[in-house]
Coordinates of C-alpha atoms in Angstrom, one line a residue:
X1 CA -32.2 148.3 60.6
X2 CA -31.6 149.8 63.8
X3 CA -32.2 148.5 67.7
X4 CA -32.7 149.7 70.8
X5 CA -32.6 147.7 74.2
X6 CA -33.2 149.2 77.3
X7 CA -32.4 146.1 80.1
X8 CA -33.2 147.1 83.9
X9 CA -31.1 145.8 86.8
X10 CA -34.4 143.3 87.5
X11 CA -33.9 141.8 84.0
X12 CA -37.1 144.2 82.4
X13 CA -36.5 144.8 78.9
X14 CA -37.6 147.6 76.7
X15 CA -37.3 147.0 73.0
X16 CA -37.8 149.3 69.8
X17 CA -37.5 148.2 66.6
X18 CA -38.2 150.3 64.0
X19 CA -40.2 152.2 66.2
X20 CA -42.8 149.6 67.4
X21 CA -41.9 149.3 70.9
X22 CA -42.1 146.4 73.5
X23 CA -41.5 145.3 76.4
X24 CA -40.4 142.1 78.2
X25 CA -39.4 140.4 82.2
X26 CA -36.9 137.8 82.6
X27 CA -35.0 136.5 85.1
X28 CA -31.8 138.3 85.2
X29 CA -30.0 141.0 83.4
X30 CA -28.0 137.9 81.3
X31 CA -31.2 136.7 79.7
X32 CA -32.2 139.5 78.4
X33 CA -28.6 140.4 76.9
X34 CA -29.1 136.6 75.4
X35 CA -32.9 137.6 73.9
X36 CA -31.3 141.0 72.5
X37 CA -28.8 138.8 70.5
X38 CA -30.6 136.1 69.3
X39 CA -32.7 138.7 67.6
X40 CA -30.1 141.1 66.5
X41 CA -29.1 138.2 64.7
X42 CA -32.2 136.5 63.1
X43 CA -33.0 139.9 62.3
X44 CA -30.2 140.6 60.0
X45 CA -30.1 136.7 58.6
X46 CA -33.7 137.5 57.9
X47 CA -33.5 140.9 56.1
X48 CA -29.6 140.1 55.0
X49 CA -29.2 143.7 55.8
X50 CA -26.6 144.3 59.2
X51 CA -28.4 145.3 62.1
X52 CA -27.2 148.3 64.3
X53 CA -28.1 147.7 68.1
X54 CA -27.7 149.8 71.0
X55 CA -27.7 148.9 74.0
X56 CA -28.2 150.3 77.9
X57 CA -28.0 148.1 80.9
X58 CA -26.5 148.2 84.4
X59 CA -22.9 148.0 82.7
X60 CA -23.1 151.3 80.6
X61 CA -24.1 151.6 77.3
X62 CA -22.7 150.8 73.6
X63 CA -23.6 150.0 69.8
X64 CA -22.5 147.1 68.3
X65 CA -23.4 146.4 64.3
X66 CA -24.5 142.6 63.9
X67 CA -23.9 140.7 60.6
X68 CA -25.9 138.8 58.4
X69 CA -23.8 135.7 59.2
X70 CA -24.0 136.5 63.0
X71 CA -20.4 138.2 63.4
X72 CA -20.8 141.6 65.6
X73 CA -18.5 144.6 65.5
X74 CA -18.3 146.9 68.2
X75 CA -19.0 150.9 66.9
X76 CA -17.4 153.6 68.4
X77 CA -20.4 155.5 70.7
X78 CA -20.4 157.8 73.7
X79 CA -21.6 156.0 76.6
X80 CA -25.5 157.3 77.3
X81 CA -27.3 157.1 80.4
X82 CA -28.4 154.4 81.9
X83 CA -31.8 153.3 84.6
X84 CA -29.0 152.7 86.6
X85 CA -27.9 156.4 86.8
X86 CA -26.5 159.1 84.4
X87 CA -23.1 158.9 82.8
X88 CA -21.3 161.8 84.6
X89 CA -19.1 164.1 83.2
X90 CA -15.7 164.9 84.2
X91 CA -16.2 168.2 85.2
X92 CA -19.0 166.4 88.0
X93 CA -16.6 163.8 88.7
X94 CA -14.2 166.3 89.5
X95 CA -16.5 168.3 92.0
X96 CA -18.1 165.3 93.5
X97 CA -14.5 163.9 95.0
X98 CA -14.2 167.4 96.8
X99 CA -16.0 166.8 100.2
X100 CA -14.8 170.2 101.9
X101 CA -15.8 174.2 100.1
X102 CA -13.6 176.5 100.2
X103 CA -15.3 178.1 103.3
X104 CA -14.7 174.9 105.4
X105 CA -10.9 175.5 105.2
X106 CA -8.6 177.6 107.3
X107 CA -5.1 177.4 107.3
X108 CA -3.0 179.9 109.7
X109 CA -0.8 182.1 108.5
X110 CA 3.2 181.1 107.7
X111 CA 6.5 182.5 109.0
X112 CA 8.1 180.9 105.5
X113 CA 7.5 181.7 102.3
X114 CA 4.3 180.2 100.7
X115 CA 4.2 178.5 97.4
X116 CA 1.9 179.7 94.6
X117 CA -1.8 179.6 94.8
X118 CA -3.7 176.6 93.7
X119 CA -6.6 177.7 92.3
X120 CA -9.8 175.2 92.1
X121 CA -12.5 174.8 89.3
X122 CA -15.5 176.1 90.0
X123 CA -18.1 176.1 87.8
X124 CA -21.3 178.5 88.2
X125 CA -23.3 179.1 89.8
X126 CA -20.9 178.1 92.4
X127 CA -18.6 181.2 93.8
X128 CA -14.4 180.9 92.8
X129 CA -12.6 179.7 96.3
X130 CA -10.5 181.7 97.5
X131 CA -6.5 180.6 96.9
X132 CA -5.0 178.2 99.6
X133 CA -1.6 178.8 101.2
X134 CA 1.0 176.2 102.3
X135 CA 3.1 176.8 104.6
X136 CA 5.9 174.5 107.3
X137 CA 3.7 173.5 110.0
X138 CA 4.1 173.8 113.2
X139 CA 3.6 170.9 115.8
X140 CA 0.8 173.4 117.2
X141 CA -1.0 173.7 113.8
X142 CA -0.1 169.9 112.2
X143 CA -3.7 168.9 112.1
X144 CA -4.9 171.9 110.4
X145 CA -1.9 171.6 107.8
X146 CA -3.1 167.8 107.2
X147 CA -6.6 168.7 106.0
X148 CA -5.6 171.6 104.3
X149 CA -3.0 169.1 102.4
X150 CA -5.5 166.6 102.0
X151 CA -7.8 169.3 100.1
X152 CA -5.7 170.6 98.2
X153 CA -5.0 167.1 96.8
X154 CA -8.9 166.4 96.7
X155 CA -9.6 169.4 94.3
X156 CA -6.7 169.4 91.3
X157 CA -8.2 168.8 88.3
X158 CA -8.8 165.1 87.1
X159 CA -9.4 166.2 83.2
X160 CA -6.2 164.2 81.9
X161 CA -7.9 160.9 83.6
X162 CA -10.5 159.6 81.9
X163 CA -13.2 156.9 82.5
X164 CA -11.5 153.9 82.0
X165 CA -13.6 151.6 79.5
X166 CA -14.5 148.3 80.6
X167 CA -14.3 145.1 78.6
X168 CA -17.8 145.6 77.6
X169 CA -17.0 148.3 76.0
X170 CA -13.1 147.6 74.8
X171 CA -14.6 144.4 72.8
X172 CA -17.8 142.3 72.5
X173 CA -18.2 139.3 74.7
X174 CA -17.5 135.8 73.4
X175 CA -19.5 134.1 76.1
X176 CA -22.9 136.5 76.1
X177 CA -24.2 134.4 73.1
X178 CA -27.6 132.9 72.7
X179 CA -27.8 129.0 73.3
X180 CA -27.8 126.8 70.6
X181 CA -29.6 123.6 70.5
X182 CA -27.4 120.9 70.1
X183 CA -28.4 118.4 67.2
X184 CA -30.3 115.6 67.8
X185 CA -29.2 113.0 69.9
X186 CA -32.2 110.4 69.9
X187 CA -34.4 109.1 67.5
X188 CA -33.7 108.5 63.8
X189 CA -31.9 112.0 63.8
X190 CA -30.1 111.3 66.2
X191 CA -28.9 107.9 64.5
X192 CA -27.8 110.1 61.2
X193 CA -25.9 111.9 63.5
X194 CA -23.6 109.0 64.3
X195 CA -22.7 109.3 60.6
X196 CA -21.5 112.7 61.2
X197 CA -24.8 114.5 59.9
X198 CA -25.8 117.6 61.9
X199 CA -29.6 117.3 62.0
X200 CA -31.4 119.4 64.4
X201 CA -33.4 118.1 67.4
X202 CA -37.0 117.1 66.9
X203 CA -40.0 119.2 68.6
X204 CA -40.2 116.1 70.8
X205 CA -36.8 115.7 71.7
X206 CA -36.5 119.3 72.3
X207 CA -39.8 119.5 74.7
X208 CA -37.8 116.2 76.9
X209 CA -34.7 118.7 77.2
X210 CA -36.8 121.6 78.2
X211 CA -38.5 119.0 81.0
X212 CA -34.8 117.8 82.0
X213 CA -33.6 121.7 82.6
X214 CA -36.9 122.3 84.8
X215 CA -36.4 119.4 87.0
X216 CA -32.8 119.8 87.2
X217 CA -32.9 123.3 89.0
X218 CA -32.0 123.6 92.3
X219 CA -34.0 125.8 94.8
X220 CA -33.2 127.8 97.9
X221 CA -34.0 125.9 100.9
X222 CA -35.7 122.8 101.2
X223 CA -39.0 122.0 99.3
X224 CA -41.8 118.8 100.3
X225 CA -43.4 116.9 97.8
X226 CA -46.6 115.0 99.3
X227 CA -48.1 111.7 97.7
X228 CA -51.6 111.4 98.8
X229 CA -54.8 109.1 98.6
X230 CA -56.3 106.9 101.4
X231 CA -56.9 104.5 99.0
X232 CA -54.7 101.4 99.5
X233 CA -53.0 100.1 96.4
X234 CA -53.7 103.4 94.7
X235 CA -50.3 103.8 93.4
X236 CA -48.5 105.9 96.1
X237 CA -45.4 104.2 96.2
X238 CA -44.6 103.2 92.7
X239 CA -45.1 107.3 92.6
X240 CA -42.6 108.0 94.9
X241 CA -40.4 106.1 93.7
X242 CA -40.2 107.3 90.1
X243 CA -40.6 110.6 91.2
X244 CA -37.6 110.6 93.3
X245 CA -35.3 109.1 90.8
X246 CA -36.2 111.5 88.4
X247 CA -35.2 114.1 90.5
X248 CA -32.0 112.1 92.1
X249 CA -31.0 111.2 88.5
X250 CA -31.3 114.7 86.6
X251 CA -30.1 117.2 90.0
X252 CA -28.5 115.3 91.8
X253 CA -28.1 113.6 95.3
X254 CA -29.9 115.4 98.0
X255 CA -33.6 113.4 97.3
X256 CA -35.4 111.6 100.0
X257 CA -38.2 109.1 99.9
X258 CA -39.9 109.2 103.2
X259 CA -42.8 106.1 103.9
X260 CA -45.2 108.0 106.5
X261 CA -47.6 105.7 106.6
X262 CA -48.7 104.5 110.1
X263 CA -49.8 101.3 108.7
X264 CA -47.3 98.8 107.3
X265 CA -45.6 101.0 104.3
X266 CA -44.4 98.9 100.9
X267 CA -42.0 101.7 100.1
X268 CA -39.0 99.7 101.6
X269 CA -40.1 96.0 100.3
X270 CA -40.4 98.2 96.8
X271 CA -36.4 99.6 97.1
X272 CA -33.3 98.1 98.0
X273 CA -31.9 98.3 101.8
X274 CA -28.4 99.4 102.2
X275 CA -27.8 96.3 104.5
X276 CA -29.0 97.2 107.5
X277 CA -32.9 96.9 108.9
X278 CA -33.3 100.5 110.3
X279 CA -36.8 102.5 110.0
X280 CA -37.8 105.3 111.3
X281 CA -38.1 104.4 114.8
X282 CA -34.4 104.1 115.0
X283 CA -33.7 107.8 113.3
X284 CA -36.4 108.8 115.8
X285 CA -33.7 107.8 118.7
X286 CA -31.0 110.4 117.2
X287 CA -33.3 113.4 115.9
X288 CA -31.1 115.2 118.6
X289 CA -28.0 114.9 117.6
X290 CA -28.4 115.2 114.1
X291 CA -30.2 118.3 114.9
X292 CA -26.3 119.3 116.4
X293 CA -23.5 121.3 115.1
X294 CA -21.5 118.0 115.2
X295 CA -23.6 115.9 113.4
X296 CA -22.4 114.2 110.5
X297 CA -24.4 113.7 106.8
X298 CA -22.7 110.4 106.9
X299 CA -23.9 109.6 110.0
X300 CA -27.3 108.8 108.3
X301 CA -26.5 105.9 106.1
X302 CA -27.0 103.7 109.1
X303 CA -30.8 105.3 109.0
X304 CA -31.8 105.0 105.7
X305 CA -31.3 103.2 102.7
X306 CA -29.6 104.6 99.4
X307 CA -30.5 103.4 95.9
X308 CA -27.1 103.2 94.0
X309 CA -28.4 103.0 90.7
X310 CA -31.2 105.9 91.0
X311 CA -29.2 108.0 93.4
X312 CA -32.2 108.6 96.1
X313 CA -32.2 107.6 99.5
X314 CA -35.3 105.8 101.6
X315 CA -36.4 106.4 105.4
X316 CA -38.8 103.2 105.8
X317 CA -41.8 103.3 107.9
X318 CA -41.8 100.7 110.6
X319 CA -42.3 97.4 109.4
X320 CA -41.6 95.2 112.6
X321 CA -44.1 91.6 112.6
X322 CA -44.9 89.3 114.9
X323 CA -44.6 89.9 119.0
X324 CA -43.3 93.6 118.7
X325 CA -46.0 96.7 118.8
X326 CA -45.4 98.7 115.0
X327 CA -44.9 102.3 116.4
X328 CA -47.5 104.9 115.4
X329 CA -45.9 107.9 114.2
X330 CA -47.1 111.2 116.5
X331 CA -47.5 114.7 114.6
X332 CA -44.5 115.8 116.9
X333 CA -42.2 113.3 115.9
X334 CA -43.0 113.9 112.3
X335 CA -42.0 117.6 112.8
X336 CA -38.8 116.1 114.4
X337 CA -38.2 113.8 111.9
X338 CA -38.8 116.7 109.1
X339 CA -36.1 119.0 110.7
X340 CA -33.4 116.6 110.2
X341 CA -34.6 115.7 106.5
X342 CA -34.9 119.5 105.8
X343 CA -31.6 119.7 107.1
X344 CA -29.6 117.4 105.3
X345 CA -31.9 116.9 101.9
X346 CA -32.9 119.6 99.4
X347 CA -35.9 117.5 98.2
X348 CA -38.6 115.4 100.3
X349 CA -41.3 112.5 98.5
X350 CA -43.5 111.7 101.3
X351 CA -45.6 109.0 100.7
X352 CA -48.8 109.6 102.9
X353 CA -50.2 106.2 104.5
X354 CA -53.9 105.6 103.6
X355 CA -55.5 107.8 106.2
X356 CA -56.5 111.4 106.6
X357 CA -57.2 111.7 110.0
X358 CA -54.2 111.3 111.9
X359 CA -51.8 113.7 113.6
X360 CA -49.0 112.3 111.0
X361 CA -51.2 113.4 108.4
X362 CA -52.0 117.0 109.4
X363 CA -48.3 117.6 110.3
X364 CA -47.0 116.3 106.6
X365 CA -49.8 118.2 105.5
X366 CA -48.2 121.5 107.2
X367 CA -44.9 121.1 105.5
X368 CA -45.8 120.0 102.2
X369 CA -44.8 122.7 99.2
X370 CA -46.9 120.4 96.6
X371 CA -49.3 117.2 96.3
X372 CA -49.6 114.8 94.2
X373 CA -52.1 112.5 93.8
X374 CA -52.0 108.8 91.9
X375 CA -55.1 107.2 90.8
X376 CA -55.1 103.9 89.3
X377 CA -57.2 103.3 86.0
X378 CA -60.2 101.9 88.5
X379 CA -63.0 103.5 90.0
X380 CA -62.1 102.9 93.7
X381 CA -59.1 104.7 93.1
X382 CA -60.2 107.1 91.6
X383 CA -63.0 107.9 94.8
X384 CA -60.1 107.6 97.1
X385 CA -58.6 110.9 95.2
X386 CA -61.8 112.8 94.9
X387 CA -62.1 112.3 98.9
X388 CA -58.6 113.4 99.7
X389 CA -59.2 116.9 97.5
X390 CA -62.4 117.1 99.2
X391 CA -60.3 117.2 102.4
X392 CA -57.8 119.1 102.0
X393 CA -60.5 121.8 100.5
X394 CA -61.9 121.5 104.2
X395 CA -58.8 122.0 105.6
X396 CA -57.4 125.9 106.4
X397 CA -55.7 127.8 103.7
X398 CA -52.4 126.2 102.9
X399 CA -54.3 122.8 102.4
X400 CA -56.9 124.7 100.3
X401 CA -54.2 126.0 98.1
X402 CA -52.3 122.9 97.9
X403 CA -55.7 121.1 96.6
X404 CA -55.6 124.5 94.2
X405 CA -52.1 123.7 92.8
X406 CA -52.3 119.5 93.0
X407 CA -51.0 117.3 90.3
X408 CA -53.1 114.1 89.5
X409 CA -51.6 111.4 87.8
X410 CA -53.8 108.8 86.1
X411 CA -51.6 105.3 86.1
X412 CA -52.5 102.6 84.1
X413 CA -52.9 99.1 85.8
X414 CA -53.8 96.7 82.9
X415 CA -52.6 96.1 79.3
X416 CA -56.4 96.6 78.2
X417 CA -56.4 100.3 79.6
X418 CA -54.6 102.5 76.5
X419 CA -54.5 106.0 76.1
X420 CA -58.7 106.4 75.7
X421 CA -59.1 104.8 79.4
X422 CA -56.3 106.9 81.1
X423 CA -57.2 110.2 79.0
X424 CA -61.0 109.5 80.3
X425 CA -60.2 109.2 84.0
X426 CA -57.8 112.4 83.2
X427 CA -60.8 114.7 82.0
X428 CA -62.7 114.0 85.1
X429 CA -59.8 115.2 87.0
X430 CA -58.7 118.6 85.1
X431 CA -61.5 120.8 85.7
X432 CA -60.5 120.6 89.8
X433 CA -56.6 120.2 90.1
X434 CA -53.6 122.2 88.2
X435 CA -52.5 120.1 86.1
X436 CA -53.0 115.8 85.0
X437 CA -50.5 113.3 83.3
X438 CA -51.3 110.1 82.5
X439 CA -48.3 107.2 83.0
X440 CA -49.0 104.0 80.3
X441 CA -49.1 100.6 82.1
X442 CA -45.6 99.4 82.7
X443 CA -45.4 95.5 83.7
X444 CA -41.8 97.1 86.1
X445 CA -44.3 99.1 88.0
X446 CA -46.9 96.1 88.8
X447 CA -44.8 94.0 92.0
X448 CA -41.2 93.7 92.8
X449 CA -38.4 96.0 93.5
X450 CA -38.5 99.4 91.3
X451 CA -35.8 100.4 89.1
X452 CA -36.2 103.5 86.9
X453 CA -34.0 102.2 84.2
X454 CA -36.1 98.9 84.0
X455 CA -39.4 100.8 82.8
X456 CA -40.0 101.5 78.9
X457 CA -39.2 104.4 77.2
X458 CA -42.5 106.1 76.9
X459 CA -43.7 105.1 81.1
X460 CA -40.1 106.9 81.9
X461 CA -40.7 109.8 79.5
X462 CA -44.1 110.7 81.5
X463 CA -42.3 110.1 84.9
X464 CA -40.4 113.2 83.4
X465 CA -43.4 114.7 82.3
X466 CA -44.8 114.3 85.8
X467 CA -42.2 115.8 87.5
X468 CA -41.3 118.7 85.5
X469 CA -44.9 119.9 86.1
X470 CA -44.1 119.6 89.4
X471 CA -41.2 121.3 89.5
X472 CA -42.9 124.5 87.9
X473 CA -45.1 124.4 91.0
X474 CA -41.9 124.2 94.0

């Protein structure tokens, strides 16, 4: 069976097999090498008959012959051309290094005697040059002796170089392989496998790996993740929170949990301080010289609070009691507070406040990338959501497409609401958002500080769930 593969510089590939012809995009050049492979080789496990596959990508071009058991052997093939150009010949090698024609070049006359001519190639339809004479230069006529010299070396015939072949070409690649699931790791499979059995990953385990790769991925540039619904006890901080470790725990440090609520905000009586008592009124005082070339990233742990075991940081909302005033966060100092936490963190989790109406609001609203929305399994909840799409549907275009794009996720707030009661509420939801998880009830999640590894198995699982649909939308 024979192959062709045509890959693009943008990743496009162009297969025929046995003459039925497709086509396919993926991200980079590497990928489609990969896809090439993997079906080389299931083809020729499947027919147990060698395949022969040709391909032509940026590199060049070459044939390799793939096994039945997967072993390739590079075949001895012209190179071809390529999208990315024709293969030249050396013949057009040798005529494209010569900048200046014959007619271009004058060279006086010398008192000595002049070696023999050197001749250049000249194919047609292009006229023979005429021969070129050396001679001992004068300091008068140096300059003109230089270029003639440099010419002459320009134009002698490169036939006895050839292309020199690459390592693409010399061998085939041990690291251009397809990936291979490893075997299971959880589950009853992955039990066996402590035995030293080799049993493959189940569909289930498979689909969490896929979720963990998608929220793992780092983006370019900063990207906002909004938790909304005016609806008080709705959920939006126990969303925050498991949304940020997810994403502190599978890419990395970087996350921050931001309370913007102008009201007295739970998200810091819900995580652990660092030992201090700062809020956001206190970062407010230093916006400017974090916003400095001298500012230090260390410099902030005296402004929020990290969470050792989750690996996400906090920036409280102002939670002063008694005599003092609790400050109102402006829209302004928002967008000041949102420079320095797009400066220094690749991920934001906003939690929202219970009101729509403020300046705060309108100014998160402007630098959010996606929304989420918690409902509790209660109708009051639930009306709190459908208001805040309603709003943000009145809003101008980037809150209308943000409402296009949200994520609702239905949480479960007693023991007697199963899967029926949160995939009821869920329904009701899909026809107007992007996409709707449901999060079983989870006794961690009702009071008390939050830790992700104190949940159950299956409430962590759809945190994961949660945020790798999220993730497809940053």
């Amino acid at each position: 069976m024979r192959m062709t593969a045509v890959i693009d510089p943008a990743g496009t590939l162009e297969l025929d097999l046995g003459g039925e012809k497709t086509t396919a995009g993926y991200p980079s050049v590497m990928e489609a090498r990969r896809s090439v492979m993997s079906t080389a080789t299931d083809l020729a496990a499947e027919t147990s008959t060698a395949t022969e596959l040709h391909i032509e990508d940026p590199s060049g071009s070459r044939t390799i012959l793939v096994q039945t058991n997967g072993a390739v052997i590079e075949q001895d093939a012209e190179s071809e051309p390529t999208e990315s150009g024709p293969v030249q010949s050396a013949e057009a090698i040798e005529h494209a290094v010569s900048p200046v024609t014959p007619k271009e070049l004058t060279v006086p006359e010398a008192t000595a005697e002049a070696p023999a001519p050197v001749a250049t190639p000249a194919p047609a339809p292009a006229p023979a040059p005429a021969p070129v004479e050396a001679s001992v230069a004068t300091e008068a006529t140096a300059p003109e002796t230089v270029v003639a010299s440099a010419v002459i070396s320009a134009v002698v015939p490169v036939e006895t170089v050839g292309p020199l072949p690459t390592r693409r070409m010399a061998m085939p690649s041990f690291v251009d392989r397809p990936d291979a699931d490893s075997p299971a790791q959880v589950g009853v499979r992955g039990l066996l496998n402590q035995f030293g059995l080799k049993l493959a990953a189940s569909p289930a385990e498979l689909e969490q790996r896929r979720d963990e790769k998608t929220v793992s991925q780092h983006r370019a540039g900063p990207r906002t993740i909004t938790v909304l619904n005016p609806k008080g006890g709705a959920g939006k901080t126990p969303t925050v929170i498991c949304l940020s470790a997810v994403f502190a725990r599978l890419g990395g440090s970087g996350v921050l949990a931001w309370d913007n609520n102008d009201s007295l905000g739970s998200l810091g009586w819900r995580t652990f301080d660092a030992g201090h008592e700062a809020t956001v009124v206190d970062l407010l005082e230093q916006t400017g010289y974090f916003m400095t070339a001298g500012a230090r990233a260390g410099d902030l742990a005296s402004y929020i609070h990290h969470q050792p075991s989750d690996q996400y940081d906090v920036l409280r909302s102002d939670d002063r009691s008694g005599a003092k005033k609790r400050h109102e966060v402006t829209g302004d100092e928002v967008h000041r507070l949102y420079s320095v936490a797009a400066k220094y963190y690749r991920l934001i989790l906003m939690d929202s406040g219970n009101t729509e109406r403020g300046d705060n609001w309108e100014a998160m609203i402007g630098h959010s990338d996606q929304v989420v929305i918690p409902v509790k399994s209660v109708d009051d909840a639930a009306e709190g959501a459908s208001r805040v799409l309603s709003a943000l549907r009145a809003g101008n275009e980037h809150a209308q497409s943000l409402a296009d794009r949200a994520l609702v996720i239905v949480l479960g707030c007693t023991p007697s609401h199963g899967p029926a009661k949160l995939n009821e509420l869920a329904e009701s939801f899909r026809p107007f958002v992007k996409s709707v998880v449901t999060v079983p009830y989870d006794p961690s999640l009702i009071e008390g500080r939050i830790r992700f590894s104190s949940m159950l198995p299956q409430t962590r699982r759809a945190w994961l769930r949660a945020a790798a649909q999220i993730a497809e939308g940053l």
